[in-house]
Structure formats: C-alpha cells, structure tokens
Tab-separated table of C-alpha atoms and ligand atoms in Angstrom:
chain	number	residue	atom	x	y	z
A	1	UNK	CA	122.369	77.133	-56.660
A	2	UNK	CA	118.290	77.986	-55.890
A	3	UNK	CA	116.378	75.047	-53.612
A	4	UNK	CA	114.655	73.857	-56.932
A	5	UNK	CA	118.126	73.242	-58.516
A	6	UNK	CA	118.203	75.657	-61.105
A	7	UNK	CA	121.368	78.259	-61.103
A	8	UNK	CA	118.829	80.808	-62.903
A	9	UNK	CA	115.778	82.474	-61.165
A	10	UNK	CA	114.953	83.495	-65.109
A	11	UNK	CA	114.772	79.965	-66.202
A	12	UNK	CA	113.453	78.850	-63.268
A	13	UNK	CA	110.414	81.159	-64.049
A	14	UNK	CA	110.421	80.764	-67.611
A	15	UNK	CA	109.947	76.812	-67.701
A	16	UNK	CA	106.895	76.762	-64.678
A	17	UNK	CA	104.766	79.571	-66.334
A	18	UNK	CA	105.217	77.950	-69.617
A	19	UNK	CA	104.591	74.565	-68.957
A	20	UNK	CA	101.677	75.318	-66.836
A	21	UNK	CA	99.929	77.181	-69.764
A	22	UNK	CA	100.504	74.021	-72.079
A	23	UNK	CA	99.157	72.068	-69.544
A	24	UNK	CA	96.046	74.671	-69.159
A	25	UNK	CA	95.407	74.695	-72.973
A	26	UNK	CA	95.848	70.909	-73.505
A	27	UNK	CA	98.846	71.464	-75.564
A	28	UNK	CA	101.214	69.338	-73.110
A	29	UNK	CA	102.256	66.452	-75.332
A	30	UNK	CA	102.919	63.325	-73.027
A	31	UNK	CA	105.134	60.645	-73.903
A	32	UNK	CA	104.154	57.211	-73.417
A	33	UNK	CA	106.988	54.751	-73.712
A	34	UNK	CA	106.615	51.347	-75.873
A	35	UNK	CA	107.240	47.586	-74.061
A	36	UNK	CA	108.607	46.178	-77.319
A	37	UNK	CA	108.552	46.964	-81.057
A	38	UNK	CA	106.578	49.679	-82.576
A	39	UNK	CA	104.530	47.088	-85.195
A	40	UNK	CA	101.096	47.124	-85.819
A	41	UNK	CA	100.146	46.180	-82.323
A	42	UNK	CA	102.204	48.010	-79.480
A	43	UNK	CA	102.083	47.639	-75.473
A	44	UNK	CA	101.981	50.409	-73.134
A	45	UNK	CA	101.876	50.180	-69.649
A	46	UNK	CA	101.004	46.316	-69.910
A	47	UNK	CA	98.203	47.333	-72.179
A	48	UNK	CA	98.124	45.595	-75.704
A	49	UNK	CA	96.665	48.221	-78.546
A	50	UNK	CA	96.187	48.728	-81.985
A	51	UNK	CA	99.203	50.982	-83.389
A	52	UNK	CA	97.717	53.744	-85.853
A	53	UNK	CA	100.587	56.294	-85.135
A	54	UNK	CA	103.821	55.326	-86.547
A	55	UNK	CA	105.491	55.982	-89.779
A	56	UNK	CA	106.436	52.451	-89.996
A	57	UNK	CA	104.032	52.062	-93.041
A	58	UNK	CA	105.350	49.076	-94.925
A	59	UNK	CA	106.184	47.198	-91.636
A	60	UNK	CA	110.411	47.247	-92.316
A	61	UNK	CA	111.274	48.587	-88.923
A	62	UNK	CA	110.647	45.135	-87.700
A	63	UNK	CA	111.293	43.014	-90.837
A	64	UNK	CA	113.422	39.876	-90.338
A	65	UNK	CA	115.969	40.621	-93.430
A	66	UNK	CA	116.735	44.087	-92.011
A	67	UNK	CA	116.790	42.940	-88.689
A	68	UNK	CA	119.772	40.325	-90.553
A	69	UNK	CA	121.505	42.930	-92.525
A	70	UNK	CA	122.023	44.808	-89.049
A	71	UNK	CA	123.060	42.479	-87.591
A	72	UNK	CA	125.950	41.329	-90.182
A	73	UNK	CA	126.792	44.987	-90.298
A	74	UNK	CA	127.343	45.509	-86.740
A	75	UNK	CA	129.636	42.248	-86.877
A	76	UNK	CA	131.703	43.570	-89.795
A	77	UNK	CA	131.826	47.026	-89.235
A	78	UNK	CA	131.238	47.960	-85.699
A	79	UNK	CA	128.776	50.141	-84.181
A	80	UNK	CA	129.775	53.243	-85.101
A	81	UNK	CA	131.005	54.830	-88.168
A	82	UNK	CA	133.641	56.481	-86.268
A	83	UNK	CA	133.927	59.981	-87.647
A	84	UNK	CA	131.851	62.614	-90.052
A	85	UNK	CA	131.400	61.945	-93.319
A	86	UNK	CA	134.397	63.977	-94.727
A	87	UNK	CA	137.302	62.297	-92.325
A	88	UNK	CA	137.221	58.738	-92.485
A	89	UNK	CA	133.664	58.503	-91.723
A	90	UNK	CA	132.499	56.718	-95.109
A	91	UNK	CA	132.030	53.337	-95.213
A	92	UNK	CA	131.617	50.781	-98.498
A	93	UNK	CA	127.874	50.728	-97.308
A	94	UNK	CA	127.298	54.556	-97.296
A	95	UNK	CA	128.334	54.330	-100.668
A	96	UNK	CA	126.189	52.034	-101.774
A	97	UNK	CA	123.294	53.123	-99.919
A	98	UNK	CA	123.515	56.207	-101.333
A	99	UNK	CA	124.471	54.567	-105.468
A	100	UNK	CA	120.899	52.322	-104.405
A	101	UNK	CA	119.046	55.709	-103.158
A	102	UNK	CA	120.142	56.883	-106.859
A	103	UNK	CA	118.988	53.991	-108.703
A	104	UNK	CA	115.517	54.040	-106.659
A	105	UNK	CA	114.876	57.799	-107.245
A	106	UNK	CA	115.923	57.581	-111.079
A	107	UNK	CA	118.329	60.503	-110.626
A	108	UNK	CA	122.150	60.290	-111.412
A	109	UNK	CA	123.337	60.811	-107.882
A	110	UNK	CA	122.419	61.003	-104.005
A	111	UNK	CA	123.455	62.146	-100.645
A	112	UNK	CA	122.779	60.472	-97.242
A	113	UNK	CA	122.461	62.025	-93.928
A	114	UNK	CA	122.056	61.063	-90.186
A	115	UNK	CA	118.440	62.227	-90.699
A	116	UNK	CA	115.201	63.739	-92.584
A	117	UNK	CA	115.713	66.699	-90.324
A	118	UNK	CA	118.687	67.137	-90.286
A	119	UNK	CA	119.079	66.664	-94.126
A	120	UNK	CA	116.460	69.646	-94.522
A	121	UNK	CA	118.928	71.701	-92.332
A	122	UNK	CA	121.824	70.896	-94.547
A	123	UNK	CA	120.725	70.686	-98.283
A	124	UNK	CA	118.250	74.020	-98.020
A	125	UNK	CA	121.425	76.248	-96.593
A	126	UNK	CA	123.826	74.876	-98.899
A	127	UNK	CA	122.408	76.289	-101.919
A	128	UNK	CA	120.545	79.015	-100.741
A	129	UNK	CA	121.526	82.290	-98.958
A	130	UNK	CA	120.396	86.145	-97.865
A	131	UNK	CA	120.753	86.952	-101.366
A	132	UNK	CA	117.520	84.774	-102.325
A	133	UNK	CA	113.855	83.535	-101.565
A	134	UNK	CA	112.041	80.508	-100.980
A	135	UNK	CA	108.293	80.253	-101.755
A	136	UNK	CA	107.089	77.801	-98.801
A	137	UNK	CA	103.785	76.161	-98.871
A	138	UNK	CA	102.665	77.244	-95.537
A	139	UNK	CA	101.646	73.326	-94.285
A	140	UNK	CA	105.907	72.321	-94.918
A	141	UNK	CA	107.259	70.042	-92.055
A	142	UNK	CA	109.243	72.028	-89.538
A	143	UNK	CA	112.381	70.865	-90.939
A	144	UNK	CA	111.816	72.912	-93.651
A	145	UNK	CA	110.545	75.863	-92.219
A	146	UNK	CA	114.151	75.836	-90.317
A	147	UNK	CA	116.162	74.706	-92.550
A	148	UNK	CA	114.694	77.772	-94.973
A	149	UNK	CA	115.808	79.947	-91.861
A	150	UNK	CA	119.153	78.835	-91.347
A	151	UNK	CA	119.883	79.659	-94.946
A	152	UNK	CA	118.610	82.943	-94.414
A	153	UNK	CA	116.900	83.498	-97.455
A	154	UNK	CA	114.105	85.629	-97.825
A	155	UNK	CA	110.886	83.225	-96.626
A	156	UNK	CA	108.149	84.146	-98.845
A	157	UNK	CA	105.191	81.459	-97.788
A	158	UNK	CA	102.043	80.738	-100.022
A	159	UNK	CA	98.545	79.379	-99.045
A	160	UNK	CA	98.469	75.533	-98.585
A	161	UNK	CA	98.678	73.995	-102.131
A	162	UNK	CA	96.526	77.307	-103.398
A	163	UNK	CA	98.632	77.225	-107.014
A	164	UNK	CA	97.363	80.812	-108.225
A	165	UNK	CA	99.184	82.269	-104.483
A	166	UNK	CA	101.825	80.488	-105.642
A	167	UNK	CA	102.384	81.892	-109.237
A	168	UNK	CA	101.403	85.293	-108.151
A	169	UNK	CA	104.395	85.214	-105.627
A	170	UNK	CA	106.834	83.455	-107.962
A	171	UNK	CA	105.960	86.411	-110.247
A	172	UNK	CA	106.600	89.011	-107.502
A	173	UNK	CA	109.891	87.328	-106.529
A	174	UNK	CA	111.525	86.748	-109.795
A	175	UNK	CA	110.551	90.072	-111.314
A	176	UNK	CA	111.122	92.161	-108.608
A	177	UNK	CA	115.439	91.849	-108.995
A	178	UNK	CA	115.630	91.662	-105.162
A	179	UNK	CA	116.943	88.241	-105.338
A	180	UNK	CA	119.527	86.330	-106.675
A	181	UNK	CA	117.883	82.587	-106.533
A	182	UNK	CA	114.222	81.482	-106.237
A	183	UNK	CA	113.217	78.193	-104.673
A	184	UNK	CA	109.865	76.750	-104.348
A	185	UNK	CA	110.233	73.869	-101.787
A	186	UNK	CA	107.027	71.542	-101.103
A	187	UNK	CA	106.363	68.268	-99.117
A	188	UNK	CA	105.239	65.644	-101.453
A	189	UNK	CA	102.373	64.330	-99.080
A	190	UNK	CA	101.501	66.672	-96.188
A	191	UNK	CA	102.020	64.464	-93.301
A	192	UNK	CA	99.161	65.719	-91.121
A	193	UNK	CA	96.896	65.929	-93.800
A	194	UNK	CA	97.598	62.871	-96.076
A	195	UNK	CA	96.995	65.066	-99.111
A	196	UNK	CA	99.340	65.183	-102.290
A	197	UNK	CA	101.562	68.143	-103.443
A	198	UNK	CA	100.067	69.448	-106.907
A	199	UNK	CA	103.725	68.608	-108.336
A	200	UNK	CA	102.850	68.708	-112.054
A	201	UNK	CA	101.595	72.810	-111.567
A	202	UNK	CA	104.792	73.526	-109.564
A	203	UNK	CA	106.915	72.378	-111.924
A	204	UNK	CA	105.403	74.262	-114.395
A	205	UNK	CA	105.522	77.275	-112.841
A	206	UNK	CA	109.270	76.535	-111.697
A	207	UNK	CA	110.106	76.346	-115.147
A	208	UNK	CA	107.984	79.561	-116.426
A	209	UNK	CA	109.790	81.734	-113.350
A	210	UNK	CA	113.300	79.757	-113.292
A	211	UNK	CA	112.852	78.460	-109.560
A	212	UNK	CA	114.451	75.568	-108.013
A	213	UNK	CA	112.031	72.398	-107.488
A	214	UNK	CA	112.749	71.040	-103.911
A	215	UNK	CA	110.171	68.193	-102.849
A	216	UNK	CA	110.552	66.722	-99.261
A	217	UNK	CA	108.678	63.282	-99.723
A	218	UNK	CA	109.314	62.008	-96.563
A	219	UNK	CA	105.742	60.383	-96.637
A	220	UNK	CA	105.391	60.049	-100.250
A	221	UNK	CA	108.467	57.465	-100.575
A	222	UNK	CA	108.036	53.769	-100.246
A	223	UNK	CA	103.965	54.933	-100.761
A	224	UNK	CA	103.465	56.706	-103.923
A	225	UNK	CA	104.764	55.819	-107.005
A	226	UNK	CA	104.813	52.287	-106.434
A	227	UNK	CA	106.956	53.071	-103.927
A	228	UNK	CA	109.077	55.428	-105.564
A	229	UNK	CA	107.387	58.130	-104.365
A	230	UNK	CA	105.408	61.199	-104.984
A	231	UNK	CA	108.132	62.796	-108.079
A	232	UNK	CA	107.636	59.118	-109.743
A	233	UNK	CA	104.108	59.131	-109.566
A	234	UNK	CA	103.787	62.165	-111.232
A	235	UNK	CA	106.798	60.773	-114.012
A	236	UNK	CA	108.523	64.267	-112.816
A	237	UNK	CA	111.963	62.695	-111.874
A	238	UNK	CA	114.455	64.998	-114.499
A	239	UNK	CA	111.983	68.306	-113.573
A	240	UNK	CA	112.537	68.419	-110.186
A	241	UNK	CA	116.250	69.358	-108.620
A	242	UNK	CA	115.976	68.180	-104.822
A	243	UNK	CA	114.346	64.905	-104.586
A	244	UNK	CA	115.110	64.426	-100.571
A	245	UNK	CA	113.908	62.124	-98.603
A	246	UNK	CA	113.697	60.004	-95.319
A	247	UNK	CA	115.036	56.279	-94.167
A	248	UNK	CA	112.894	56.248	-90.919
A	249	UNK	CA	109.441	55.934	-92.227
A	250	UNK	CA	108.637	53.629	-94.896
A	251	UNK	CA	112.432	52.453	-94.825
A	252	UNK	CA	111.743	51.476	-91.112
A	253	UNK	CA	115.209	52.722	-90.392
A	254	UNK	CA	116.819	56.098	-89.501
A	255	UNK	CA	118.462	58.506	-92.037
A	256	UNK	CA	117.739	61.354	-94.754
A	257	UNK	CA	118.988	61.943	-97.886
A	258	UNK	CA	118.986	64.349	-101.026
A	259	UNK	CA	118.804	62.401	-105.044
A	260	UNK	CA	119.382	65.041	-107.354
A	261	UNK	CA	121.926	65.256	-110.569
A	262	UNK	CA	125.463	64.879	-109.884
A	263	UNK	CA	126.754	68.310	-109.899
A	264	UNK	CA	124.216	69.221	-106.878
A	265	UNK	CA	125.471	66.066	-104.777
A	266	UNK	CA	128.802	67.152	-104.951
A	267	UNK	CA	127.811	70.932	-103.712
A	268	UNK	CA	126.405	69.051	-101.010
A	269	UNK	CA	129.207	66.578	-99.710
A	270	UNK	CA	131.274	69.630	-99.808
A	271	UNK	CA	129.063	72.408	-98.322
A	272	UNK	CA	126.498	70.970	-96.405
A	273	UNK	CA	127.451	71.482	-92.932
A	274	UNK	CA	125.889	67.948	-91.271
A	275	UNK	CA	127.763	66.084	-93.602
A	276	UNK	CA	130.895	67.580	-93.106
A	277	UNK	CA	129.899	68.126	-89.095
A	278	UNK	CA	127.910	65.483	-87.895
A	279	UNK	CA	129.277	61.877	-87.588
A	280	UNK	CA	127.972	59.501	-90.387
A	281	UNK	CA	124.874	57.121	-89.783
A	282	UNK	CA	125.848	53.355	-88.083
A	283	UNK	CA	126.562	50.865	-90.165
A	284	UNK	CA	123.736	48.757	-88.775
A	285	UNK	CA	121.361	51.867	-89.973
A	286	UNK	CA	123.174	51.823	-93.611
A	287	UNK	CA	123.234	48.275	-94.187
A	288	UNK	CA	119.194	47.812	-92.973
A	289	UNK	CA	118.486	50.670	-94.997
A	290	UNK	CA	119.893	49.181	-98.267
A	291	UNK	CA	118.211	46.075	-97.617
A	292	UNK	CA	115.056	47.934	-97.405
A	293	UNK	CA	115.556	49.851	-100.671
A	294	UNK	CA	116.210	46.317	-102.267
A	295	UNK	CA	112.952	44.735	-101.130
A	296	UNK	CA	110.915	47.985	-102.362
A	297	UNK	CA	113.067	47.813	-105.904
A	298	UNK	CA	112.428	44.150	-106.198
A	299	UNK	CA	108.397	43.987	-104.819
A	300	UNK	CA	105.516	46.004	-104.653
A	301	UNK	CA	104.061	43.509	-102.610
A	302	UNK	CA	104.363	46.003	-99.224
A	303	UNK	CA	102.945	48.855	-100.992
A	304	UNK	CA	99.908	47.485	-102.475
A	305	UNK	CA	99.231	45.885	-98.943
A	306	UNK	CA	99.739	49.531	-97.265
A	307	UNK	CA	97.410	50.387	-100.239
A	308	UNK	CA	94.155	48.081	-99.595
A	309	UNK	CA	94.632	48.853	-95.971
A	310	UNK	CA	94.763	52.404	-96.020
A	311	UNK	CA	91.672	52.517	-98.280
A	312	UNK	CA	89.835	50.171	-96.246
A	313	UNK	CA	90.866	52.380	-92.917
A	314	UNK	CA	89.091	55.841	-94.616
A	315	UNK	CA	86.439	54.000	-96.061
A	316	UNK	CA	85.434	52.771	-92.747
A	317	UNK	CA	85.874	55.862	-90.963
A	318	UNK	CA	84.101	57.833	-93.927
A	319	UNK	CA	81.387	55.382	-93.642
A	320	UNK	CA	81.091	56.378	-89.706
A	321	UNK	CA	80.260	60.271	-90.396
A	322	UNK	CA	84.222	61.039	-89.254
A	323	UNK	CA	85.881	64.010	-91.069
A	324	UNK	CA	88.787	63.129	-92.947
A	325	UNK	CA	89.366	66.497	-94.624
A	326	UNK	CA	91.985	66.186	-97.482
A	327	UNK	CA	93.298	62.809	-96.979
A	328	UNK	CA	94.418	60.844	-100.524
A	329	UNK	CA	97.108	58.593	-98.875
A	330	UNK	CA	97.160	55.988	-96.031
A	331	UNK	CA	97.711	59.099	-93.627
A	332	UNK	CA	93.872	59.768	-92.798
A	333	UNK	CA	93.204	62.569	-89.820
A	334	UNK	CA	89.854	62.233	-88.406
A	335	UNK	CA	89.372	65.860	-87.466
A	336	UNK	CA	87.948	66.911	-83.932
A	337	UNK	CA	89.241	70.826	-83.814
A	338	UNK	CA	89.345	71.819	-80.258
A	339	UNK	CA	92.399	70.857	-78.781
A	340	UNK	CA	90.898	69.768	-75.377
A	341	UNK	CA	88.511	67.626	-77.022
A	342	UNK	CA	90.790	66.071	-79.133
A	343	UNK	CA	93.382	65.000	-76.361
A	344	UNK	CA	89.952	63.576	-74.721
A	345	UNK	CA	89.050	61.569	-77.886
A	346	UNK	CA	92.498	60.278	-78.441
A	347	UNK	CA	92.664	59.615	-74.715
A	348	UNK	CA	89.543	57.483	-75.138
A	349	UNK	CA	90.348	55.426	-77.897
A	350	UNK	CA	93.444	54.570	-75.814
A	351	UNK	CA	90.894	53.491	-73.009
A	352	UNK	CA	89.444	51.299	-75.539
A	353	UNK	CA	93.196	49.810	-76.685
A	354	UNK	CA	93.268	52.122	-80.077
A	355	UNK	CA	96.817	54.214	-80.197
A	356	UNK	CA	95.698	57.228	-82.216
A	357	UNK	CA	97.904	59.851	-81.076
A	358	UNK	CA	95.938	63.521	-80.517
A	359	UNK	CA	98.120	65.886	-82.891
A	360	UNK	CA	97.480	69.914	-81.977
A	361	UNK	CA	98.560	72.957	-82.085
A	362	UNK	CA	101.830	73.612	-83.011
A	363	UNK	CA	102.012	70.730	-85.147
A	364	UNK	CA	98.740	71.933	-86.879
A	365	UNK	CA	96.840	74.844	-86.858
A	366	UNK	CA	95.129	75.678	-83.839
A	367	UNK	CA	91.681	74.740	-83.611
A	368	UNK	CA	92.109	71.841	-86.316
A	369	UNK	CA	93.303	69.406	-83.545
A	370	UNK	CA	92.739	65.859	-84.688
A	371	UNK	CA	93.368	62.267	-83.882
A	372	UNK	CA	95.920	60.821	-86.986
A	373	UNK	CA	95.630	57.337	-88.505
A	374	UNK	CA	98.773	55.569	-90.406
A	375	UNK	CA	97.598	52.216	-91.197
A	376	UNK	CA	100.427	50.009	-92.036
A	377	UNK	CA	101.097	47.054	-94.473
A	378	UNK	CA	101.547	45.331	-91.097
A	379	UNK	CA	97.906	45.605	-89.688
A	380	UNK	CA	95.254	42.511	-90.363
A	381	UNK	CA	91.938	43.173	-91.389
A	382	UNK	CA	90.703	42.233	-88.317
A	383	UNK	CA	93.098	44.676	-86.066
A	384	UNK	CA	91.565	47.407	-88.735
A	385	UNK	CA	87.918	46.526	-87.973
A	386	UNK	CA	88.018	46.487	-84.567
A	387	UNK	CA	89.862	49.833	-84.456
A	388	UNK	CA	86.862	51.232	-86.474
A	389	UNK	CA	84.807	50.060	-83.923
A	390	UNK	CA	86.048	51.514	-81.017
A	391	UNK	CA	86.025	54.523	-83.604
A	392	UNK	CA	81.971	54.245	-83.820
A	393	UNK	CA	81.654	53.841	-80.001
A	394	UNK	CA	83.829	56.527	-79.099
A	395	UNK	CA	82.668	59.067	-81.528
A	396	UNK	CA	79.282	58.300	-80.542
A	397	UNK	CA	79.990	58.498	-77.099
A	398	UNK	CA	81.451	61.931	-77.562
A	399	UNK	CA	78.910	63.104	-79.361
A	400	UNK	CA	81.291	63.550	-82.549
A	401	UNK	CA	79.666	61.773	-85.244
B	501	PLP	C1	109.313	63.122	-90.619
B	501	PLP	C2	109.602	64.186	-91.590
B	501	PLP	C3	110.887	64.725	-91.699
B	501	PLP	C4	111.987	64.328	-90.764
B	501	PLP	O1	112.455	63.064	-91.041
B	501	PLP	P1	113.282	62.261	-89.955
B	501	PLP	O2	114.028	61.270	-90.765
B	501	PLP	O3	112.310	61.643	-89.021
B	501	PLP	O4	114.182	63.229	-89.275
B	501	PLP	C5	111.107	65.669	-92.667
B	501	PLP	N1	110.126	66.091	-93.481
B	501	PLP	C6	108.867	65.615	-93.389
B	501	PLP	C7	107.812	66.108	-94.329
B	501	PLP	C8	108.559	64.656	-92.440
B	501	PLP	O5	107.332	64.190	-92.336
C-alpha cells in the first residue's frame, strides 16, 4: 500500500493529473447536496433558492398521492422486490405499471426497467448487433450513445436534427448491403436544448429506407402531447417501434421503460440483459409511478401549468437580451459559451438564491456552456419573477446581456 492509500502508482497518477486539468478548465462539476425535497424551492447549505434544475417538471416527486401510494406499497409489499425480473422478481404492480405505461403510450404493450439509462442499455442491444447500423442524431443523451455501443452496431451519427444528413446516410446504409438492420434512434426533446425531434420527417424516411423508429422521450413525456409525449403530439404512435421512456422526470419517480407492439416486448423480457440481470424496481417506486401515470391520464391540469410557466420563464428571459438558442419546451438554456464564464454566472445566480446549474463540456459541446432552466408546474409566478430578476442583475453585472 503507497502513503496516499492507493495500491497503484498508475492510478494514483492517473486520477491527480486528471482531476487537476478539470479543475484548470472549469470542467470540475461540484455537487451540492439538498436539505429537504427537490421542489420548486430547495435549501443548500442553509440557503433557501429558487430550483430551476430538476426534471421534476409537473411537481410529482413530492406530490401527496404518490407520497400515499408509496407508502401503502412499502406496507404491503416490502422494500424490495427481492430478485430480477425473470426469478420471482415481478410483482402485481410491475404488471400493472407496465399494462398503465401501455394504455398511456397508445401501444399494445410495455416494458419497465430500474431506469432511463439503464433501459437505453438494454432495449438498443437487444435488437441490434455487429451485423447492423444505427443513424444517431449527434445531440442523443449518453444513454444512447452507450447503449448503441454495447450493441455493437455500426454507429453512423448525423448532424443535430439536419434531416437531408439524415436521408443521405439512411441511403448510404441501406443500399450499401453492409448491414443487416438499420435503426434511426432520436430523443424526442433534446434535453440541453429544449428543442423538438422533427419526428414526422424521420418517420418518413424510416419508412422510405425500412429503418427502425426508436424515440427516447425522456423529456417529451408528461410535457408534450398533453402529456403523452412527443410520438402523441405528432399522432405518430403505430409509426414508431420503440417508444421508451423515463419514470424519474415528469413521473417524479425512478424507472425506464420501452411501449412498443407486443411481439417487441416479449424480445425484450427475454433478451434484454437488465431485465433478466438487474433486480426489479421497489415496490414503493412501482406503485408511485402508477399513481403518477393515473393523475396525467385523468388531468391535464399539471401540464398546462408546466405550460404557462415555461412560456412565461423564456419570455422573460427573451425579453432580457438572454440567448435561448433552440428552446420550444419548458427546458430553456440561456447560453453563455465559455465554460469558465458560465460556472461564474451560474455561481452568481446562486449568490443571489437562483439554482441554475452551469452545464459544460462533456454534457454539451465545448464552448456552448450555458446555465439550464426547467421551470416546473410547481413554481409561483412570483418565485419565476424574481428569478428573472436576479437574471437581469446578474447578466448585467457580467456584462452578458
Ligand atoms: C435523463 C435521460 C435519460 C436517463 O433517464 P434516467 O431515468 O434518469 O436514468 C435517458 N435519456 C434521456 C434523453 C434523458 O434525458
């Protein structure tokens, strides 16, 4: 064993020379933790801001009838689910979780997992394999870009939502007879952009070239679509084959999960290797989750709230000179570039009690470093206005707008 505790001098060496250059080029992400629930006000370090970072966009993670529906589960069922999937790990409540995740994507089956990432792991490598290709929009979520790995397919990636780069390379791929299977897999709203997939020219060229449709609307669910999501909005739900999706943002909970027809669900409890792997999600997370999925079936009262406030968030910062490049949802960037400056302006609104997390390089291209709003169904007019005027002082301060 070396003084510093490490057995290896090459690890040793590895982990100070590479967290000293993050920490040189701003790119060292700290982690602040949260005194209490992560609503539309949080506290951190004693200090009481206004919450513009979470996912939580309908306010469910701290609703009072999921909160319940835990609760009851945990009494009935225990905390755990006690083995994968496959065993004896399915519960009544997986099953109708996943029957409700059916009936709320309009498609004749679905699959839940223990999360969205892991689900993208799982449903991408169970279909596809060297023998094929996946056309990638270059801005997909990380899950995707390794769950397209692990299934070691050919990774063909086209310019972000640029469909003419797209055709060309569907062309390419399905006419060249190198591969076996063509996918074209898409998020349905870019989550660090806020801008929509152009669905209704992907599935046409899926259907001209014979590729499988795979949207990830992780950020499109319980927000598009009248909370369907971004495949109902575009009334594409029999034209597109993978309809996954994820039960920790809008839900509010924790889980992922594939809707698709019947014949692909059953590939995928078979073959997917989470599912058959990875013990099932609690039965606290199941039973809040299909409460969730009730309320959004039943009411779009959430959504239309998440609605007026996100529009009344980007108006505000539109209104203040702040660029907001290709935001269309409640996800609005306001876009600094240089990494440095943007941990400084994010740092600043914190100053001022404004959570805004800085989001850089890797998670977006470098030098498009920017500070990310999610208003929530949760926050009150007034929480939004004064964030936009810390906003106007900060921005001014810095010289931004
Ligand atoms: C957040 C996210 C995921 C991962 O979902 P989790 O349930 O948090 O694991 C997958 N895809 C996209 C596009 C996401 O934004």
């Amino acid at each position: 064993m070396r003084g510093d505790g490490f057995v290896s001098e090459k690890l040793a060496t590895f982990l100070e020379q590479n967290i000293t250059e993050l920490k040189q080029k701003g790119l060292y992400n700290v982690i602040d933790p949260l005194q209490g629930a992560n609503g539309p006000m949080i506290t951190i370090a004693g200090q009481q801001l206004i919450n513009l970072s979470s996912n939580n966009y309908l306010g469910l993670a701290t609703d009072d009838r999921l909160k319940q529906k835990a609760k009851e589960a945990i009494d009935q069922y225990g905390v755990g689910a006690g083995a994968v999937r496959t065993i004896n790990g399915t519960l009544e409540l997986h099953i109708q979780l996943e029957e409700k995740l059916a009936q709320f994507k309009q498609t004749e089956a679905a699959i839940a997992y223990q999360s969205g990432f892991n689900c993208n792991m799982a449903a991408i490598s169970a279909v596809m394999d060297r023998h094929d290709a996946i056309l990638s929009d270059e801005l997909n979520h990380a899950s995707i870009i390794d769950g397209c790995r692990l299934s070691r397919a050919k990774v063909i990636r086209f310019n972000h939502a640029d469909m003419d780069d797209l055709r060309a390379k569907a062309k390419e791929a399905t006419q060249s007879g190198q591969y076996q299977k063509v996918m074209v897999i898409t998020d349905g709203v870019f989550s660090m952009d806020g801008n929509i997939a152009k669905l209704p020219e992907i599935v046409e060229i899926a259907e001209q070239y014979d590729l499988i449709t795979y949207v990830d609307d992780a950020h499109g669910s319980g927000v598009l679509g009248k909370g369907a999501g971004t495949v109902k909005h575009f009334g594409l739900s029999d034209r597109i084959d993978f309809q996954m999706g994820t039960l920790s943002k809008a839900i509010g909970v924790v889980g992922g999960y594939v809707a698709g027809k019947k014949q692909l669900i059953d590939w995928l409890k078979v073959r997917s290797r989470p599912f058959l792997f990875s013990t099932s999600l609690t039965p606290a997370d199941t039973a809040a989750s299909l409460e969730a999925l009730e309320i959004l079936m039943n009411s779009t009262e959430l959504v239309d709230q998440l609605w007026r406030n996100g529009d009344y968030l980007k108006q505000g910062l539109k209104k203040l000179g702040y660029d907001i490049g290709m935001s269309e949802t409640p996800i609005t960037p306001c876009i600094i570039g240089d990494e440095q400056q943007t941990q400084t302006f994010s740092q600043r609104l914190h100053e001022l009690g404004v959570y805004a997390k800085a989001i850089v390089f890797p998670t977006v291209p470098r030098g498009t470093g920017r500070a990310r709003n999610m208003p929530t169904a949760a926050h009150t007019k007034e929480m939004l206005d004064q964030a936009l005027s810390v906003y106007e002082q900060v921005g001014k301060e810095m010289s931004i707008i």
